[in-house]
Coordinates of C-alpha atoms in Angstrom, one line a residue:
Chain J
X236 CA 11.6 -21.0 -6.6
X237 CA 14.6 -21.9 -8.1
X238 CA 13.6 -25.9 -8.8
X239 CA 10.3 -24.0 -10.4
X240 CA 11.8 -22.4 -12.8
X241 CA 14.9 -24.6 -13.2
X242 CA 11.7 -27.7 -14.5
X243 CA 10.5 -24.8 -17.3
X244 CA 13.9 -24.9 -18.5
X245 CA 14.1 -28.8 -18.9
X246 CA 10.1 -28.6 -20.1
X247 CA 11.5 -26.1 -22.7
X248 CA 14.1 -28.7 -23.8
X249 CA 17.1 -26.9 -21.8
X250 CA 19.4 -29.7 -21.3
X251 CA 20.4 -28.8 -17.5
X252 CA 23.2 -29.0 -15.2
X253 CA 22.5 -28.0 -11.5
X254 CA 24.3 -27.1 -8.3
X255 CA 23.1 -26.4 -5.1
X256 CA 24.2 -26.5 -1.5
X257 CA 21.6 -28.9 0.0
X258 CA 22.0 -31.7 -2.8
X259 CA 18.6 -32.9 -1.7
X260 CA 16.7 -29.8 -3.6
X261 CA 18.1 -31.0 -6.7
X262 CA 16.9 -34.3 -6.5
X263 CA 13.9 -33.8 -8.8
X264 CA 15.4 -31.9 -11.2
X265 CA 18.3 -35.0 -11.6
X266 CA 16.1 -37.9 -11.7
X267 CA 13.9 -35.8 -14.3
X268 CA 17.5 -35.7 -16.4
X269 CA 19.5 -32.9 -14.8
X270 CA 23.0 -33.7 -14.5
X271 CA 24.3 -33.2 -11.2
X272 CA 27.5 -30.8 -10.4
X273 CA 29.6 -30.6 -7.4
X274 CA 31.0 -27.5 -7.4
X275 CA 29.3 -23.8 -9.3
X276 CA 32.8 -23.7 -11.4
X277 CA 31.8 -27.3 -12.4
X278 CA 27.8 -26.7 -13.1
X279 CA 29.1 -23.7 -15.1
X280 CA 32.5 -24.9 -17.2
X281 CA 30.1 -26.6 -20.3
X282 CA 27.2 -24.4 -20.3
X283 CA 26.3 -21.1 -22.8
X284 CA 23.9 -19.8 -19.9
X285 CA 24.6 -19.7 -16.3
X286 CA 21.9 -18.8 -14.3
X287 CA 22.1 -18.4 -10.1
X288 CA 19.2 -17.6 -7.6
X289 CA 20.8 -17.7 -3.8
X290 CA 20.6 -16.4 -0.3
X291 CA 22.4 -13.2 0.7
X292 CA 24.6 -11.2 -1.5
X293 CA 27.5 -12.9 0.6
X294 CA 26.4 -16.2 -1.2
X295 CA 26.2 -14.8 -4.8
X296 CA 29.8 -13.6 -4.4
X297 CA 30.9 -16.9 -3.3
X298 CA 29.3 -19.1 -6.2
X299 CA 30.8 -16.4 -8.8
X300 CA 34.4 -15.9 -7.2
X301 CA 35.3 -18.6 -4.7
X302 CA 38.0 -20.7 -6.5
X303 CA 35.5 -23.4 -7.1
X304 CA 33.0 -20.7 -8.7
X305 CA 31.5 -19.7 -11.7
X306 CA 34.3 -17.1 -13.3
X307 CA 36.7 -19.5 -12.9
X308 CA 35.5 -21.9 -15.3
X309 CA 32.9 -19.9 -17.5
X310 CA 33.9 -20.0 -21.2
X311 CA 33.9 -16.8 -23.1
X312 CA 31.2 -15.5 -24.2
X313 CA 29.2 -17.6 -22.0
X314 CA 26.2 -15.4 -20.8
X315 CA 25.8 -15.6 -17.2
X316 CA 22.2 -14.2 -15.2
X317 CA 21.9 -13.6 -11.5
X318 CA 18.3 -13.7 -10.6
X319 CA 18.6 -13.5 -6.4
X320 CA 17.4 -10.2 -5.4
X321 CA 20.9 -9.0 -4.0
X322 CA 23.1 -5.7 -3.8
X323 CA 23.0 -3.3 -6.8
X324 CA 26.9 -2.7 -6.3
X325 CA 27.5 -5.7 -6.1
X326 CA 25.5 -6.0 -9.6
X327 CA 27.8 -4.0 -10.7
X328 CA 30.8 -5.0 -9.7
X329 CA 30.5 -8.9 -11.0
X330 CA 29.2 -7.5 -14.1
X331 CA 32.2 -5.5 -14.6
X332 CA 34.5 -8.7 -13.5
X333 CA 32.2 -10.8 -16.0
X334 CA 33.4 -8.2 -18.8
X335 CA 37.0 -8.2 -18.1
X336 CA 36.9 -11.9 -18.4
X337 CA 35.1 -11.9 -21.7
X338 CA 31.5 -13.1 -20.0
X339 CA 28.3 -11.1 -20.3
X340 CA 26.2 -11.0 -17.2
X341 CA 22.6 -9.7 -15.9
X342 CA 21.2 -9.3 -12.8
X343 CA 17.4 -10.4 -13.4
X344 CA 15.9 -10.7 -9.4
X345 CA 12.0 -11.4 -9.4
X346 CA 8.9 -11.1 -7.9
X347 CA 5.7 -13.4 -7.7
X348 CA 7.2 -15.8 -5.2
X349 CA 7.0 -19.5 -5.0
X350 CA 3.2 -19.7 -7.4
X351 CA 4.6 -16.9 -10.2
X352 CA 7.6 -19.7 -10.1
X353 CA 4.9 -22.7 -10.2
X354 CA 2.9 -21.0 -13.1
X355 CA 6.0 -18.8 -15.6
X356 CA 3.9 -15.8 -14.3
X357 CA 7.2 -14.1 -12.5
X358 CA 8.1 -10.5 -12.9
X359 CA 11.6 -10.5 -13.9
X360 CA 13.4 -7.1 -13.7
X361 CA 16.4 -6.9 -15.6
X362 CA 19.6 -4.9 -15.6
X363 CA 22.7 -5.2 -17.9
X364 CA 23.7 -4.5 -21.4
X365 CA 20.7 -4.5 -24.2
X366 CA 21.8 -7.1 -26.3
X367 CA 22.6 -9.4 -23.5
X368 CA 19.0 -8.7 -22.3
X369 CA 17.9 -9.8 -25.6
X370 CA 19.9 -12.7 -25.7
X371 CA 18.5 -14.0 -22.6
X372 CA 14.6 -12.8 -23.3
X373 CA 13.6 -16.6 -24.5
X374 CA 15.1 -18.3 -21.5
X375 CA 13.4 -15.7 -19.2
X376 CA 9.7 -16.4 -21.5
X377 CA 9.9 -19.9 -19.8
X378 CA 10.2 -18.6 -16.5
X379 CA 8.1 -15.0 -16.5
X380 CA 5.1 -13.1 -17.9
X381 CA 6.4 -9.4 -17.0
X382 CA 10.3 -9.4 -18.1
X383 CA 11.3 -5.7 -18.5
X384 CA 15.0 -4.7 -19.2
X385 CA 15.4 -1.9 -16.7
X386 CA 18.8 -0.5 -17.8
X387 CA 22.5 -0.7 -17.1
X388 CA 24.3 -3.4 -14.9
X389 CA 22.5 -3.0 -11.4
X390 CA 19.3 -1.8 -12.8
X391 CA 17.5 -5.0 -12.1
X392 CA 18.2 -5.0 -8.3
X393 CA 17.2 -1.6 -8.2
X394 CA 13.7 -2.4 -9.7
X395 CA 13.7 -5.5 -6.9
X396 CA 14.5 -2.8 -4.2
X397 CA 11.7 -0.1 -5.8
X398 CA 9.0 -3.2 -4.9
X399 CA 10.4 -4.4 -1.4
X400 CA 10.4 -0.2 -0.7
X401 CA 6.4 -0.5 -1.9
X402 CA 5.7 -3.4 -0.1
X403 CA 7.2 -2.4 3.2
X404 CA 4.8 0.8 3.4
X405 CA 2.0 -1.8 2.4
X406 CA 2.8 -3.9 5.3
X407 CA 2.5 -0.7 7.5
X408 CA -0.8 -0.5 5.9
X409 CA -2.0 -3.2 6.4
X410 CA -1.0 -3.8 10.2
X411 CA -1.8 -0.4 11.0
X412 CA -5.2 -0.5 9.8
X413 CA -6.3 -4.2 11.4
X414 CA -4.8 -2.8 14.4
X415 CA -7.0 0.3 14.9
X416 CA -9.8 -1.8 13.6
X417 CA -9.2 -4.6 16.0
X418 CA -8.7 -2.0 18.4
X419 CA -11.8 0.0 18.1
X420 CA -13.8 -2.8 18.4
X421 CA -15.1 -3.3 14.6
X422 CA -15.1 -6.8 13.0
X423 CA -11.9 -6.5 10.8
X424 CA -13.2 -8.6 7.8
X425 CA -16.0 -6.3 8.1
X426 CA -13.5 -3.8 7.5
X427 CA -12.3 -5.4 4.7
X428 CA -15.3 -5.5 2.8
X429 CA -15.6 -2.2 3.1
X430 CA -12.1 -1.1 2.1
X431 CA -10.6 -3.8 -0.3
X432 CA -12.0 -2.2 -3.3
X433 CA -11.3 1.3 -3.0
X434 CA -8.3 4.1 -2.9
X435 CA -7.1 2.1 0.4
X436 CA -6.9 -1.8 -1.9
X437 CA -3.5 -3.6 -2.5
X438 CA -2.2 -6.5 -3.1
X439 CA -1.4 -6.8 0.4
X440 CA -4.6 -5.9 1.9
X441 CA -6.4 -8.2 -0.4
X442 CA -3.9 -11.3 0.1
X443 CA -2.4 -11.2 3.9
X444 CA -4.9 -8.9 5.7
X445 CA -7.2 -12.2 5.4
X446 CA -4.5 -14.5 6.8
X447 CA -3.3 -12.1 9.8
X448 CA -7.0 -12.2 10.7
X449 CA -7.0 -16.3 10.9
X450 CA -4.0 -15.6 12.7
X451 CA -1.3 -17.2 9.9
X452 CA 2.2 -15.8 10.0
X453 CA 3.3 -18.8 7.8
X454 CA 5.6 -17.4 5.0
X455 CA 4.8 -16.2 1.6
X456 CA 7.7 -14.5 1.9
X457 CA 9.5 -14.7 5.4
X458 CA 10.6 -11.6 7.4
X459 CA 14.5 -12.6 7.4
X460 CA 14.2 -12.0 3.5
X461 CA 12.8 -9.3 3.2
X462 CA 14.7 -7.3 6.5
X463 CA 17.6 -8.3 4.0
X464 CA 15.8 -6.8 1.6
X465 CA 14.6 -3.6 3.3
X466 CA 18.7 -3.2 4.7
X467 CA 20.3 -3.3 0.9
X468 CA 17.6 -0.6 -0.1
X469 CA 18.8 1.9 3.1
X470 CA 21.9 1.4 2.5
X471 CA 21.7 1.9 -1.4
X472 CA 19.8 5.2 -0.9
X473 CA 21.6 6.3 2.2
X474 CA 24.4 5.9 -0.5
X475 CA 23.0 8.4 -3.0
X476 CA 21.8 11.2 -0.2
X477 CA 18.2 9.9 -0.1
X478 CA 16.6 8.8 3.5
X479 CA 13.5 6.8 2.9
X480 CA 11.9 7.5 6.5
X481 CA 8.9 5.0 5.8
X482 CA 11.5 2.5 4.9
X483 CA 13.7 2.9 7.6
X484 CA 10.3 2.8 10.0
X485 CA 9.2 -0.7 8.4
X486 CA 13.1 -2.3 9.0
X487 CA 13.2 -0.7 13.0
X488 CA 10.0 -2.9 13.1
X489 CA 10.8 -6.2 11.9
X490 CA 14.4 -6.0 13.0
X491 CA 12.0 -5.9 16.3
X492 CA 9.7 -8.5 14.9
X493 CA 13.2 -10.7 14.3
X494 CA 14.4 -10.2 17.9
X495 CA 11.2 -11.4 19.3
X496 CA 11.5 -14.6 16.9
X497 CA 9.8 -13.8 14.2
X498 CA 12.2 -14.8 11.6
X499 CA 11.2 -17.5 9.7
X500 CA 6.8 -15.9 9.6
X501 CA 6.1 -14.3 6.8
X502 CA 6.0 -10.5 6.4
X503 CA 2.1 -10.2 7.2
X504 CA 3.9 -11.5 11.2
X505 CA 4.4 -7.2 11.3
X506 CA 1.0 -7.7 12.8
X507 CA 2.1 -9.5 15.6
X508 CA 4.2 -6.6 16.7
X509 CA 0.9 -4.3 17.1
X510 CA -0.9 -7.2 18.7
X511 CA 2.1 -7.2 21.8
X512 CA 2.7 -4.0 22.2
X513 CA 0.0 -1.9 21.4
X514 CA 1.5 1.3 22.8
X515 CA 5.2 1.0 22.0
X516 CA 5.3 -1.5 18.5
X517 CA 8.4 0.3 18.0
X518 CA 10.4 0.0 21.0
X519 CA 11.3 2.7 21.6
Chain S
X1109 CA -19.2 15.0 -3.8
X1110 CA -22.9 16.0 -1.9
X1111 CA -24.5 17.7 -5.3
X1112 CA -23.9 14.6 -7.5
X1113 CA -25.1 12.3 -4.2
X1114 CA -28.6 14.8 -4.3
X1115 CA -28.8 14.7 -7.3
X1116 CA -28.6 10.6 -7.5
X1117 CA -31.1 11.1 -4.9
X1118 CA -33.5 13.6 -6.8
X1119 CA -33.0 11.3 -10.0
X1120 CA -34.7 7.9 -8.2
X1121 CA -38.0 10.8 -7.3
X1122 CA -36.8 11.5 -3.7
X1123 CA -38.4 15.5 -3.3
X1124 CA -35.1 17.8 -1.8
X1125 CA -34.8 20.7 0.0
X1126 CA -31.0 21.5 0.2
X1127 CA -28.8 23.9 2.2
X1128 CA -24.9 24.7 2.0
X1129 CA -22.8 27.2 3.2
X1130 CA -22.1 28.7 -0.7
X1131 CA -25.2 28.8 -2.0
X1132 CA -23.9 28.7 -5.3
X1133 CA -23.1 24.9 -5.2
X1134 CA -26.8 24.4 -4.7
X1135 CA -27.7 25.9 -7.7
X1136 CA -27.8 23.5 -10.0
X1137 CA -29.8 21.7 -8.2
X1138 CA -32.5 24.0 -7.4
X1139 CA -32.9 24.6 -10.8
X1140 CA -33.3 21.0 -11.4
X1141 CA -36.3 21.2 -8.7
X1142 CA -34.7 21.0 -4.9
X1143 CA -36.1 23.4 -2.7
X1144 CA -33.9 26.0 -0.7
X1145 CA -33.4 26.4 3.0
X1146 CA -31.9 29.1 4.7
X1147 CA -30.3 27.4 7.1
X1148 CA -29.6 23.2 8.4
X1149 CA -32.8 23.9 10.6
X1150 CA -35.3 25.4 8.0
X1151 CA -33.9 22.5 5.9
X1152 CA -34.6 19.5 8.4
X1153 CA -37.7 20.8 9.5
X1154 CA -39.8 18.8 7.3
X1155 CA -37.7 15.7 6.4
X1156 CA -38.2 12.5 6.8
X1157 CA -34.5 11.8 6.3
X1158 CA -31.5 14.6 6.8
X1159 CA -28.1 13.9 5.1
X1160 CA -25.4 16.2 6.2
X1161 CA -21.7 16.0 4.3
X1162 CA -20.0 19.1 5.3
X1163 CA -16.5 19.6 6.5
X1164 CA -14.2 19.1 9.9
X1165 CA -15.6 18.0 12.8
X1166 CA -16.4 21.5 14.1
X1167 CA -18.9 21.7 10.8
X1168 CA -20.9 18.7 12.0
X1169 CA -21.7 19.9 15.2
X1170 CA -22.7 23.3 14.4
X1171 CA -24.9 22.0 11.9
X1172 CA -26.3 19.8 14.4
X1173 CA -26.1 21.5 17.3
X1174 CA -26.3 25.4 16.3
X1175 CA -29.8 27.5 17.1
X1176 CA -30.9 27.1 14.0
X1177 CA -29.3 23.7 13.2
X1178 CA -30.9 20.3 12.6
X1179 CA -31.3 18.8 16.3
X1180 CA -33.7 22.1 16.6
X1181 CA -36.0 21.3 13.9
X1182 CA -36.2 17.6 13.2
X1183 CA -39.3 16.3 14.2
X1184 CA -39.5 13.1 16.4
X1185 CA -38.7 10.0 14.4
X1186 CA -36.6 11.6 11.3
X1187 CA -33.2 10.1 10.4
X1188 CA -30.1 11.4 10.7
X1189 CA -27.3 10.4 8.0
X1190 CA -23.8 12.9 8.9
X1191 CA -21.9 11.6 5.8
X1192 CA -18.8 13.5 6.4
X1193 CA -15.5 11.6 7.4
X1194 CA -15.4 13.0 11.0
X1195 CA -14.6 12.0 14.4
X1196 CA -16.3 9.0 15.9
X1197 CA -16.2 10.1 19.7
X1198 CA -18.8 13.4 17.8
X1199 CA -20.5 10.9 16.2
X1200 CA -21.1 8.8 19.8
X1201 CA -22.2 12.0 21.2
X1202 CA -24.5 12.6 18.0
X1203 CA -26.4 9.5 18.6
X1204 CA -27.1 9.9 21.6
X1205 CA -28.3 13.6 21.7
X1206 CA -30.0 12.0 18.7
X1207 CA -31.8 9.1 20.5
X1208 CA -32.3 11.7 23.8
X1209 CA -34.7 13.6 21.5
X1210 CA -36.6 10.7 19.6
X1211 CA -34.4 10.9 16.3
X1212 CA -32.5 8.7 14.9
X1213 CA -28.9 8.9 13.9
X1214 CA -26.4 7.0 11.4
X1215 CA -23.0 7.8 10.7
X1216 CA -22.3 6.8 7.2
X1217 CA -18.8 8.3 5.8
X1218 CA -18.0 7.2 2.0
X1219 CA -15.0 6.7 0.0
X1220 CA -14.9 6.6 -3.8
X1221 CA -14.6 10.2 -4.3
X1222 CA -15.8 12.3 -6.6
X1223 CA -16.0 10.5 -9.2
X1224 CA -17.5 7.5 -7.1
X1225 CA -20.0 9.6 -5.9
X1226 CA -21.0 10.7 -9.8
X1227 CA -21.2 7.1 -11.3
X1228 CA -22.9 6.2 -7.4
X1229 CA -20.4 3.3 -6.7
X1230 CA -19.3 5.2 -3.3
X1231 CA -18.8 2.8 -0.4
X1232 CA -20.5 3.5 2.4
X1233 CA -19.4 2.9 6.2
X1234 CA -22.0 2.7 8.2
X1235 CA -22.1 3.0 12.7
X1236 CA -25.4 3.0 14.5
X1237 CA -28.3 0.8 15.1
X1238 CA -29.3 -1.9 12.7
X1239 CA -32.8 -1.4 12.5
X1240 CA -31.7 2.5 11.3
X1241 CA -29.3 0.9 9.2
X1242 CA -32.1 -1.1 7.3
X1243 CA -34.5 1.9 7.0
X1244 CA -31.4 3.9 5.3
X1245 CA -30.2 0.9 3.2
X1246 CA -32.4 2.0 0.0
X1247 CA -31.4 5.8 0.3
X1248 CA -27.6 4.6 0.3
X1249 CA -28.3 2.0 -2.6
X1250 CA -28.9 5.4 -5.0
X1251 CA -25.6 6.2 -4.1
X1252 CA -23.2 3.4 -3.3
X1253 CA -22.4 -0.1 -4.4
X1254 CA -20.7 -1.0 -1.2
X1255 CA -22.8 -0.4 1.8
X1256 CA -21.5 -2.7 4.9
X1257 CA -23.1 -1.9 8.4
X1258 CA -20.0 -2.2 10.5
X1259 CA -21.4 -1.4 13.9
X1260 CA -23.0 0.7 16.8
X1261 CA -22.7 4.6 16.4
X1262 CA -19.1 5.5 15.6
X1263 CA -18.3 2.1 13.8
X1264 CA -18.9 3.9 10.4
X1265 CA -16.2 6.4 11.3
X1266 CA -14.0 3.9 12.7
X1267 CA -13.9 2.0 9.3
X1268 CA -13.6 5.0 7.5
X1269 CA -9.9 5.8 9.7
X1270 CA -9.1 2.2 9.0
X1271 CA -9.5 3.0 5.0
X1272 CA -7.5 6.2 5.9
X1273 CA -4.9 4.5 8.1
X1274 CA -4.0 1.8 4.8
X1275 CA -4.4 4.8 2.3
X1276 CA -1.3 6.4 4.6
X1277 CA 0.9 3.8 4.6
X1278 CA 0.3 3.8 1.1
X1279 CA 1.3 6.7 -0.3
X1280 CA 4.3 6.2 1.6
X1281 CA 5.0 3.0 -0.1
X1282 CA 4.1 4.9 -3.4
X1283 CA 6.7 7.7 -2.8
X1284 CA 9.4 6.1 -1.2
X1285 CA 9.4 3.5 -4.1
X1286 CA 9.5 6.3 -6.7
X1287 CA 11.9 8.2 -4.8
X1288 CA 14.2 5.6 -4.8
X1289 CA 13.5 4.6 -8.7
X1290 CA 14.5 8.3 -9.5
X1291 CA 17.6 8.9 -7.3
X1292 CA 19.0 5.4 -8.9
X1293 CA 18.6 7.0 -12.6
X1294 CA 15.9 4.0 -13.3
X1295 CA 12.8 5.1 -15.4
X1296 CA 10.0 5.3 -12.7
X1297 CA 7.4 4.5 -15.5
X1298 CA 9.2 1.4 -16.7
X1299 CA 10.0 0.3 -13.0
X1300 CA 6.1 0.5 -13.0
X1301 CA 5.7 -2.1 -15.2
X1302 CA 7.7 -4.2 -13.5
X1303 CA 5.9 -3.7 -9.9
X1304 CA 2.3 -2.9 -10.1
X1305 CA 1.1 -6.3 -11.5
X1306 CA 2.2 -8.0 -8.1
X1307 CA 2.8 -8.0 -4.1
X1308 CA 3.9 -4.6 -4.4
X1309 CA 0.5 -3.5 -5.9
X1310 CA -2.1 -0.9 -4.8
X1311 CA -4.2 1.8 -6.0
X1312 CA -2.1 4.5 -5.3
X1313 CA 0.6 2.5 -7.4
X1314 CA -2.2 2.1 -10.4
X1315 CA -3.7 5.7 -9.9
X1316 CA -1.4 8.1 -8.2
X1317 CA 1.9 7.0 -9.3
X1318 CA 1.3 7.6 -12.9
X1319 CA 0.4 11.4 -11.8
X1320 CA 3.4 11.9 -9.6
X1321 CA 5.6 10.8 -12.8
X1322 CA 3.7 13.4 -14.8
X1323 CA 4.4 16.1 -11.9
X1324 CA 0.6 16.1 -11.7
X1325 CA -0.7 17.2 -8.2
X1326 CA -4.4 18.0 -8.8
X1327 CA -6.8 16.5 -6.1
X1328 CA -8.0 14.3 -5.6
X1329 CA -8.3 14.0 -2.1
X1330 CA -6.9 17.0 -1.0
X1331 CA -3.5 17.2 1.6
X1332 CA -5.2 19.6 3.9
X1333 CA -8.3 16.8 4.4
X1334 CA -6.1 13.8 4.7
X1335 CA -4.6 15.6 7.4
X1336 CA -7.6 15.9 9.2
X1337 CA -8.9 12.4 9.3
X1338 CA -4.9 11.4 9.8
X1339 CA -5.4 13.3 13.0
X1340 CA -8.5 12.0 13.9
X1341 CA -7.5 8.8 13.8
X1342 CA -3.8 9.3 15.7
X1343 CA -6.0 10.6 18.8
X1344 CA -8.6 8.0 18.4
X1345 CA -5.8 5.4 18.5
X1346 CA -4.3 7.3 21.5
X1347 CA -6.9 7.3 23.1
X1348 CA -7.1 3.7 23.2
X1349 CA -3.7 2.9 24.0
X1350 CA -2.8 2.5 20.3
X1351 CA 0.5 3.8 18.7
X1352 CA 0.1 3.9 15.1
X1353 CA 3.9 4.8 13.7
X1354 CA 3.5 4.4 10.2
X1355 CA 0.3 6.6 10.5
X1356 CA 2.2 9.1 12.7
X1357 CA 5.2 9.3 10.7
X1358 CA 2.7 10.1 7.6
X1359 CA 1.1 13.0 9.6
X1360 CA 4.5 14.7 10.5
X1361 CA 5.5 14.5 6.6
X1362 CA 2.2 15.8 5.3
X1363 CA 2.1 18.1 7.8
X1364 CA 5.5 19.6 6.6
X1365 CA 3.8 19.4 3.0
X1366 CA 1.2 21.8 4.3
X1367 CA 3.9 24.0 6.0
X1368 CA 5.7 24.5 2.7
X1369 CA 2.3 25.3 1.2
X1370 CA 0.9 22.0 -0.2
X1371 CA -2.5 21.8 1.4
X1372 CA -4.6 22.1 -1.3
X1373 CA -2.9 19.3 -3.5
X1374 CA -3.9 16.1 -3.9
X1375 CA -2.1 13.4 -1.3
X1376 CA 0.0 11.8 -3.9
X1377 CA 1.8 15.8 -3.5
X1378 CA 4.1 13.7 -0.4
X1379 CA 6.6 13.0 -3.2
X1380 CA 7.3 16.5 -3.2
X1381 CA 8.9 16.5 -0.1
X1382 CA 11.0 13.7 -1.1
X1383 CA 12.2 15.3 -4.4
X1384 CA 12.7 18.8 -2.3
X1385 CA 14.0 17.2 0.9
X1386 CA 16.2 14.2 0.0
X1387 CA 18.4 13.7 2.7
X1388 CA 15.6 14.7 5.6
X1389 CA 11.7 14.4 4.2
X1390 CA 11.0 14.6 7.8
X1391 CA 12.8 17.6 8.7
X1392 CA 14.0 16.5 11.8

């Protein structure tokens, strides 16, 4: 995603520098006139904007505060925008770092997945300070179509987590009713044509229901992701005294799903957990 | 949802003769020229075609099966239609008492609701045999748009617990995510704009969330009927050596929902147990 919406930026007449792990990614984006980095701290010492889409939350604390990240070499004033879908404490917390050191930052995460990249059609959900937001709206118009400001620091990655909690009941629905129709003995795109346009229709049922029944699991958006995902979003409502029993359902299964190999399918691979174990998906 | 059906019916010159349990529902249409039967027999005795849409399983046999039901009256060759989302091991047994007797028998449960079955874009699920199937097509063209034949007796019902099934995990998706939104301090209407233009998306997200937000628990579809064709299907899957833990896990929280007095609100009413219940929605 992140070579996607790094090419708006150049198309846009961004002049670039980029950093990644695998220098190999970056390759385009360099012999398209990116100038290559080899360090964060180095990518972000001459820039105004600093914008970083990783792994894990682990990762986005590294590229901001290992000795060879970001903070360390970040001007003031420099604006800096973390746009992986990552912990909302942490959110917080390098926003309040970013402060003390005289940087502004926002945590922006997405959804649309590698096409809204492809196309500038993301959904960019935004927390931070309002006129930080507003300083980086034209940067994010290169990159998104639905670019709301959500509130304070950590606001953004709540918003991500509010969609992964939606799709995760999705993906119950979906698997749940292929199974029983699979089960049962109907036709399951038979199924669908019945059901797609009605109170049961979603994105999901419209988009993966079709692929789980030509049997592909490729990712979309693979399982290790969005257990990640699912596992920040526990944790962050466990935090504040809410239990999210649908939620915490969805993670027991792929955590199953993982343990069985399914880590790198994408999530619609939920299926596969009803198709082995008809009587038990769970495990318990 | 039957007197707007009849009425569809009445409106393309179909001639009616109509029976319900309150005979005030039939009222406007018997002033608008449907004739009134005493009872399900007195009303099938001359038909060429019987539609029945009542309410629980239990309904649909005693109309069928009762002394002066339906089965009693029909003459040889008339067609069956039980509309009503019921249980497809009844319907099975409806057939073939239905066949055993020189009738013939469809079971044809809708979705679309009310307001589908007013503007007659109701889609129509249809189990039994295909030449019946044909011979009912132009009755269910007056009231649906979507009218798929999905298989021998029972099918119909089946597909209708599939739409049920992915309406489930829905609403949990749709709850959990608002939930979450409001126990972070986000603004659940502005974290919908974010999330329901994308993989997150659904009709509950479109139609129901909107109303939760406004603390708007009209039905609907009402809690106490959901629960019914939940249960249906939870035994049908059992029955087949499926275990449907999304689905289940839906049942035990709307089944709290009716214990604390919910069961006449609209389904999207699940978020109440969430905003009453934080820390245990299950009650476990």
């Amino acid at each position: 995603m992140g070579r996607s919406m790094a090419r708006h930026l150049m198309a846009a007449g961004h002049p670039l520098v980029v950093y990644t792990r695998t220098r190999a990614k970056a390759e385009e984006l360099v012999a398209a006139g990116a100038r290559w980095a080899g360090t964060p701290g180095e990518a972000a010492a001459e820039a105004g904007v600093v914008i970083t889409m990783v792994g894990y939350p682990h990762d986005v604390e590294q590229v901001y505060g290992n000795p060879d990240g970001i903070f360390e070499t970040a001007r003031p004033g420099t604006l800096l925008i973390d746009m992986t879908t990552s912990s909302p404490a942490l959110a917080r917390a390098l926003h309040t770092e970013a402060k003390s050191r005289g940087l502004a930052m926002l945590d922006a995460p997405v959804s649309g997945g590698d096409i809204g990249a492809r196309e500038a059609r993301l959904s960019i959900m935004v927390g931070g300070d309002p006129e930080d937001f507003a300083r980086a709206m034209p940067i994010f118009e290169k990159m998104g179509k639905t670019i709301v400001h959500q509130g304070p620091a950590g606001s953004g990655q709540y918003c991500k987590l509010c969609n992964q909690i939606a799709i995760a009941g999705g993906m119950l629905a979906v698997c749940e009713s292929l199974a029983f129709a699979t089960k049962m003995g109907l036709n399951p795109s038979t199924v669908l044509e019945s059901i797609t346009g009605g109170a049961a229709g979603s994105w999901g049922l419209s988009n993966l229901a079709p692929r789980v029944i030509r049997g592909d699991y490729s990712p979309g958006f693979f399982v290790k992701h969005f257990v990640k995902d699912m596992r920040i979003a526990i944790e962050s409502a466990r935090h504040s005294g809410l239990h999210l029993p649908g939620l915490e359902l969805a993670e027991r299964l792929y955590a199953r799903l993982i343990a069985e190999g399914g880590e790198n399918f994408g999530t619609q691979a939920l299926y596969k957990l009803y198709e082995a174990h008809p009587r038990n998906p769970e495990g318990r």
